[in-house]
Coordinates of C-alpha atoms and ligand atoms in Angstrom, one line a residue:
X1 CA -42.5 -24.0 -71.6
X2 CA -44.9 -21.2 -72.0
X3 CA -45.2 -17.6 -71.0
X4 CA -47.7 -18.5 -67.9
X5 CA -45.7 -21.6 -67.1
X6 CA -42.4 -19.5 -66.9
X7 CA -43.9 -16.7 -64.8
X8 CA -45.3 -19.5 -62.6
X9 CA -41.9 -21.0 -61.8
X10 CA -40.1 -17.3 -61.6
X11 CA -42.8 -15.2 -60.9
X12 CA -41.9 -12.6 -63.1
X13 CA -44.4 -11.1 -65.9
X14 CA -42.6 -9.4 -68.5
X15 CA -46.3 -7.7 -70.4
X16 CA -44.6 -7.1 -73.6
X17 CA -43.7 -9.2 -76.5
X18 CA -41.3 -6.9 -78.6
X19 CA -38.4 -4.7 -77.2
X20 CA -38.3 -1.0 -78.9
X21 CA -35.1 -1.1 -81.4
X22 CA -34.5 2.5 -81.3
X23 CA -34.8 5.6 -79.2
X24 CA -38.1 7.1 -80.9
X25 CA -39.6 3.3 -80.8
X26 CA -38.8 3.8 -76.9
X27 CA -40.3 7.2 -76.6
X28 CA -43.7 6.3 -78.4
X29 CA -44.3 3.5 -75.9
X30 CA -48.1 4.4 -74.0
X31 CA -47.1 1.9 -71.4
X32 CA -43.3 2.0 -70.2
X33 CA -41.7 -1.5 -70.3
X34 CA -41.7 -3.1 -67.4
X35 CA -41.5 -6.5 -65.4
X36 CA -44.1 -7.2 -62.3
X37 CA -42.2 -9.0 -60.0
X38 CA -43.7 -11.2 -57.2
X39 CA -40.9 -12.3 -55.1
X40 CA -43.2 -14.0 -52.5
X41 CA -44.9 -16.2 -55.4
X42 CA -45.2 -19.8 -54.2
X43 CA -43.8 -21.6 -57.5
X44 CA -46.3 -23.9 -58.9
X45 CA -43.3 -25.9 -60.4
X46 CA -40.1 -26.0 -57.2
X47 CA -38.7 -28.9 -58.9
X48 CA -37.7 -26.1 -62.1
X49 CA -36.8 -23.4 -59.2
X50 CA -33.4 -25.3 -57.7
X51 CA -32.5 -24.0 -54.4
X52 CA -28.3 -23.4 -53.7
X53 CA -26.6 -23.8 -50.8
X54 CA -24.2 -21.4 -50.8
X55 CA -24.2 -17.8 -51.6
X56 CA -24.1 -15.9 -55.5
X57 CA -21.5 -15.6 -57.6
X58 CA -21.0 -12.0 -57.9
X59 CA -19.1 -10.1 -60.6
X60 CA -16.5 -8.1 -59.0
X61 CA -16.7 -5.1 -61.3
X62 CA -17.2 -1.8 -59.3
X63 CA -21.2 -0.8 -59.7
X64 CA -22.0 -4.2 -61.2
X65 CA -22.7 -7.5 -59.0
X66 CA -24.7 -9.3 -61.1
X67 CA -24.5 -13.4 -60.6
X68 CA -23.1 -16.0 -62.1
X69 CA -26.2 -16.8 -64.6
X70 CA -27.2 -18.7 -67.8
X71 CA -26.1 -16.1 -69.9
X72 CA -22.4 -15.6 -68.4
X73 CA -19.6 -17.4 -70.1
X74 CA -16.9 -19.5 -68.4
X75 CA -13.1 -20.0 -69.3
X76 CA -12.1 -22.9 -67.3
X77 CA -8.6 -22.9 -68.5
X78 CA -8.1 -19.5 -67.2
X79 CA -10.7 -20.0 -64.4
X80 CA -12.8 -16.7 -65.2
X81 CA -16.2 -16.2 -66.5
X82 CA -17.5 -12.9 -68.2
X83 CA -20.2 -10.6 -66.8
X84 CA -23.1 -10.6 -69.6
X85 CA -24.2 -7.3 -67.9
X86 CA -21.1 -5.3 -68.1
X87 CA -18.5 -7.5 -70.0
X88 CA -15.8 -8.0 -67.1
X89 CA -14.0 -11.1 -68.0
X90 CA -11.8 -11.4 -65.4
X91 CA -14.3 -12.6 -62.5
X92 CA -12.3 -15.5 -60.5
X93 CA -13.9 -18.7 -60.9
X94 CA -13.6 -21.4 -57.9
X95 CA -11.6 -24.0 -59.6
X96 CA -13.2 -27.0 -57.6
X97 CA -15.6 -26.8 -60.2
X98 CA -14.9 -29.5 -63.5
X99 CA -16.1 -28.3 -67.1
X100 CA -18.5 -31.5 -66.3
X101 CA -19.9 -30.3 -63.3
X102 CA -21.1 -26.8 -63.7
X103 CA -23.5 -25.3 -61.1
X104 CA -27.0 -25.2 -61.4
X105 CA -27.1 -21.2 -62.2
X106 CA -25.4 -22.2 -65.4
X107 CA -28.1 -24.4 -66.8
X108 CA -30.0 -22.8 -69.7
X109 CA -33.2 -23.8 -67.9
X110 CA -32.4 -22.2 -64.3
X111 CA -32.8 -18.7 -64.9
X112 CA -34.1 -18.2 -61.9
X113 CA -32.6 -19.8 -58.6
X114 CA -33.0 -19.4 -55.4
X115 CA -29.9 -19.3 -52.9
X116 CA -29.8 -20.2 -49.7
X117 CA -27.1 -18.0 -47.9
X118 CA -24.7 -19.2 -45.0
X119 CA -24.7 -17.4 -41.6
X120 CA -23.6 -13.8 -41.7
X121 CA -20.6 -13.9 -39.7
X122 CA -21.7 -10.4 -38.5
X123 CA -25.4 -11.5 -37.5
X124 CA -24.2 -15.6 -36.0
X125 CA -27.5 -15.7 -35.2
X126 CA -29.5 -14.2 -38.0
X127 CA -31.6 -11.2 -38.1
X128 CA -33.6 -12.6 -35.1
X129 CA -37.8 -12.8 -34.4
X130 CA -40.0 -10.7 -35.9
X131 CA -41.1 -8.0 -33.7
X132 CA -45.2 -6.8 -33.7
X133 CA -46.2 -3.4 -31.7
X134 CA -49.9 -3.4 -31.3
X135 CA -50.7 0.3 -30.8
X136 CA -54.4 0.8 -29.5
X137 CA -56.6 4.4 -29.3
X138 CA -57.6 3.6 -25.8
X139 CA -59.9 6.2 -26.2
X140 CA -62.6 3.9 -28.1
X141 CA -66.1 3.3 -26.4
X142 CA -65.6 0.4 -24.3
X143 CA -67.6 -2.0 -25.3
X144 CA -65.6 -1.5 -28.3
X145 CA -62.6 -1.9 -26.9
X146 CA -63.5 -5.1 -24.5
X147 CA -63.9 -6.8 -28.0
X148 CA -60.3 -5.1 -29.4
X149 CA -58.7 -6.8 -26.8
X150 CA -60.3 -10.1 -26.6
X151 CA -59.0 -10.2 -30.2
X152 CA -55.4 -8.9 -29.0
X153 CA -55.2 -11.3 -26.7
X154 CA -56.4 -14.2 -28.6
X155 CA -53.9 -13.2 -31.8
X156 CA -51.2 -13.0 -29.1
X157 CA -52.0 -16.4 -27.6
X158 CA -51.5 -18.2 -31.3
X159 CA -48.1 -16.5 -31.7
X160 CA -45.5 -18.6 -33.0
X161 CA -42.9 -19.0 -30.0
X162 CA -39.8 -16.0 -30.4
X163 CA -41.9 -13.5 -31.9
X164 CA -41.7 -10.3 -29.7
X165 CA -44.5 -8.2 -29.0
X166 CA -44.9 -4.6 -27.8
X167 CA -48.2 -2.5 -26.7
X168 CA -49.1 0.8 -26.8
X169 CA -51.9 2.4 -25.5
X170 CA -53.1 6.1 -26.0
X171 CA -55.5 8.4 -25.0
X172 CA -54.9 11.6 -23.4
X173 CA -51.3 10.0 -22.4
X174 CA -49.0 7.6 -24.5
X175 CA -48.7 4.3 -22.6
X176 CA -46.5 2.1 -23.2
X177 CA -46.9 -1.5 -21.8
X178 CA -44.3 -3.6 -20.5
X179 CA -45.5 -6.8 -21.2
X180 CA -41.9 -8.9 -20.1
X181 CA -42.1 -7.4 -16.7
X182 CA -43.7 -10.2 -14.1
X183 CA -44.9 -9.3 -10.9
X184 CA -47.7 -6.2 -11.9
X185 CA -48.8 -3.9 -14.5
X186 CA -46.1 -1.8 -15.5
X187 CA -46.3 1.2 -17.7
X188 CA -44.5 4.2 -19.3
X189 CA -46.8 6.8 -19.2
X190 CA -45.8 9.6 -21.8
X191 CA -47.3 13.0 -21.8
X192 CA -49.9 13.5 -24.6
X193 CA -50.0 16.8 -24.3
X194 CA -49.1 18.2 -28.2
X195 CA -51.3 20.0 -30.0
X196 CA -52.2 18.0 -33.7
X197 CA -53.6 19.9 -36.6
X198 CA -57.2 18.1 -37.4
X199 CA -57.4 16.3 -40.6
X200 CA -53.4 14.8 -40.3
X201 CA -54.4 11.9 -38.2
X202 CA -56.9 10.4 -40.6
X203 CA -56.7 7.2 -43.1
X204 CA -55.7 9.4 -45.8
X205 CA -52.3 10.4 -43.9
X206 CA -51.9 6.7 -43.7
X207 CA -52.1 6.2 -47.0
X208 CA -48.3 6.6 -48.0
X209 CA -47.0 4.8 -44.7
X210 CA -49.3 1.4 -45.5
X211 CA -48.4 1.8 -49.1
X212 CA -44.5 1.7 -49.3
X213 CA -44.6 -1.3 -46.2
X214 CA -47.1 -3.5 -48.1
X215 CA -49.5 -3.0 -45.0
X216 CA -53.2 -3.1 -45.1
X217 CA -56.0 -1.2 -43.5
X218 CA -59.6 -2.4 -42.7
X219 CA -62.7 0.3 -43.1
X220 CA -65.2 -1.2 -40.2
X221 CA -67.8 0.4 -38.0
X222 CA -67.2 -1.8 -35.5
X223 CA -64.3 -4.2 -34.4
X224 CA -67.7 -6.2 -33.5
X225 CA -67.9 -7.3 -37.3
X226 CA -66.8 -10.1 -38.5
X227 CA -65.1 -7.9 -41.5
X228 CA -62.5 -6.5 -39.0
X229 CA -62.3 -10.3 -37.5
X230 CA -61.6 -12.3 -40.4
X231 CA -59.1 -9.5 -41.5
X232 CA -57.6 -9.6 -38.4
X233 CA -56.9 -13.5 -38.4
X234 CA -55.9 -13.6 -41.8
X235 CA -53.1 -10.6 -41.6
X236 CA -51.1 -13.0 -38.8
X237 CA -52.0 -16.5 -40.0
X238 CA -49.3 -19.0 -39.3
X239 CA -46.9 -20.7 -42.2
X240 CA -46.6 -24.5 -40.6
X241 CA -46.6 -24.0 -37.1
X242 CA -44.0 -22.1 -36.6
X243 CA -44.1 -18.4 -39.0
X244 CA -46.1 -15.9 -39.5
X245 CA -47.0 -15.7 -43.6
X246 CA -44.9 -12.6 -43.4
X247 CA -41.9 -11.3 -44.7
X248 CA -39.7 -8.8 -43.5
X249 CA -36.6 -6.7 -44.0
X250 CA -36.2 -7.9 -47.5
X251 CA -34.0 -5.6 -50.4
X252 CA -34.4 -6.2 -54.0
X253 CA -31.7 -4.7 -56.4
X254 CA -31.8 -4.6 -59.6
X255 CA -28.7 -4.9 -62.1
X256 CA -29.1 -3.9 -65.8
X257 CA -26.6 -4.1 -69.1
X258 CA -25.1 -0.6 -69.9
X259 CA -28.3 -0.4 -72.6
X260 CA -31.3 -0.5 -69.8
X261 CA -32.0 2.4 -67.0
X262 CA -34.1 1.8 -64.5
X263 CA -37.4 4.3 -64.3
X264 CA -38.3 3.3 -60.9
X265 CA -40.7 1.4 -58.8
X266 CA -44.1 0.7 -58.0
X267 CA -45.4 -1.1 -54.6
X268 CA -44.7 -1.5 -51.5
X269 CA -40.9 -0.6 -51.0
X270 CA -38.9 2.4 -50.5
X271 CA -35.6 3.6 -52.0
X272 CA -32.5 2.8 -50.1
X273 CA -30.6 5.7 -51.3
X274 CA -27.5 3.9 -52.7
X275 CA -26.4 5.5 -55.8
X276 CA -25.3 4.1 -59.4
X277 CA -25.3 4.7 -63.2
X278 CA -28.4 2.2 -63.9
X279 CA -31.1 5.0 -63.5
X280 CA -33.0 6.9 -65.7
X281 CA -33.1 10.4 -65.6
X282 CA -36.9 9.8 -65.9
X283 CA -38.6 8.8 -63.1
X284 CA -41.3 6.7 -62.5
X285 CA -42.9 5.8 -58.7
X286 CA -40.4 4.9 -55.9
X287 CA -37.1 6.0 -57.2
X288 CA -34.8 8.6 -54.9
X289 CA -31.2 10.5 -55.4
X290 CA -31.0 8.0 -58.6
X291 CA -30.7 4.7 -56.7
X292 CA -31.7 0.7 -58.3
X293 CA -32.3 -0.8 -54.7
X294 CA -35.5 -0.5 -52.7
Ligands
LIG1 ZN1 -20.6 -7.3 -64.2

């Protein structure tokens, strides 16, 4: 398998060929080392990405939690298996499982899997619908914003059934709509009475908010176009008939050997704050308070 058939099945892309041997090696590096990750990939190859049904293997040792992988070894007679990330070799090892019938995470070829977790016992139900809040400058010309809606309405209408949807409206007020309520038009009307300084309400303000969420913003002159249109459509087209081609509410953490710190990250994620001895004092992008989870 070659390097663009691997990344194809894990969708990683590792852009260097040669790890620096020493510290100076390191430091003369123009481009930090660095893997770009695309965790939504489709594989091109699923039949070499197996999917588990049952939750990782984690190493118990405090501040690791790397799984159960290719690289770890197994004692069956003492029914452990060693941590290749931070040598703990007394990880229990469930022993249901016969030297001849190792799971799929031990193959030298599956390393990357995909697991398939049980029902959180907290959650039963599991993190629930998606939820979408439309939020509207009712203050557009309106001819401008008799098209806005039509496309509101029409996005709403192709929903996939569950998602839950909120509107808010604002002008010189805050409105906020409650669509669930059957009977009339009811609304929250919040004062808008607060003074904003001119320039923070811009695209540019956006900027870091649409960044670190992965969100998108379309430059039109007029919802009229079809620009804003096919935009539009695309952000919320449907997965099957019944999801969105989103993803939400997803954490990606990172576990290194005692050898690698973690610079940071770029994209769109934000730092969850939790702290350990995998980063660098050097930072690089999205990294807070020394944390390997965004
Ligand atoms: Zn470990």
């Amino acid at each position: 398998m070659d390097f663009a058939e691997l990344e194809a099945v894990e969708g990683l892309r590792w852009p260097w060929h040669s790890w620096p041997p020493t510290t100076p090696a390191a430091a003369s590096l123009v481009v930090p080392t660095s893997v770009l990750c695309s965790p939504l990939q489709h594989p091109t190859a699923p039949d070499l990405l197996p999917l588990l049904p049952y939750a990782p293997l984690r190493c118990a040792s405090p501040g690791c939690g790397a799984a159960l992988n290719p690289f770890s070894r197994v004692h069956h007679g003492s029914a452990r298996w060693s941590c290749a990330f931070c040598g703990a070799a007394a990880n229990p090892f469930p022993r249901l499982l016969a030297p001849d019938a190792l799971p799929a995470e031990l193959f030298p070829t599956h390393s990357s899997v995909e697991y398939l977790l049980p029902p959180d016992p907290a959650e039963p139900g599991g993190p629930g619908p998606p939820a979408l809040v439309f939020v509207i400058d009712a203050a557009t010309a309106a001819e401008e914003l008799t098209v806005l809606k039509d496309e509101v309405r029409r996005l709403m209408q192709g929903l996939p059934e569950g998602i839950r949807v909120a509107l808010v409206t604002f002008a010189a007020s805050v409105w906020v709509h409650d669509l669930g309520f059957e009977g009339c038009a009811r609304v929250v009307v919040l004062n808008g009475e607060r003074e904003l300084e001119s320039d923070k309400v811009g695209a540019a303000e956006l900027r870091n908010p649409i960044e670190v969420t992965g969100g998108l913003m379309v430059h039109t002159e007029s919802f009229e176009y079809e620009q804003f249109k096919s935009c539009f459509r695309h952000m919320f087209r449907r997965e099957g008939t019944n999801y969105l081609n989103m993803n939400f509410n997803a954490t990606i953490e990172i576990v290194t050997s005692k050898e690698v710190k973690i610079c940071g990250a770029l994209g769109p994620c934000i730092s969850l704050r939790r702290k350990n001895n995998s980063v660098s004092d050097k930072e690089i992008g999205e990294v807070y308070d020394k944390v390997p989870t965004w």
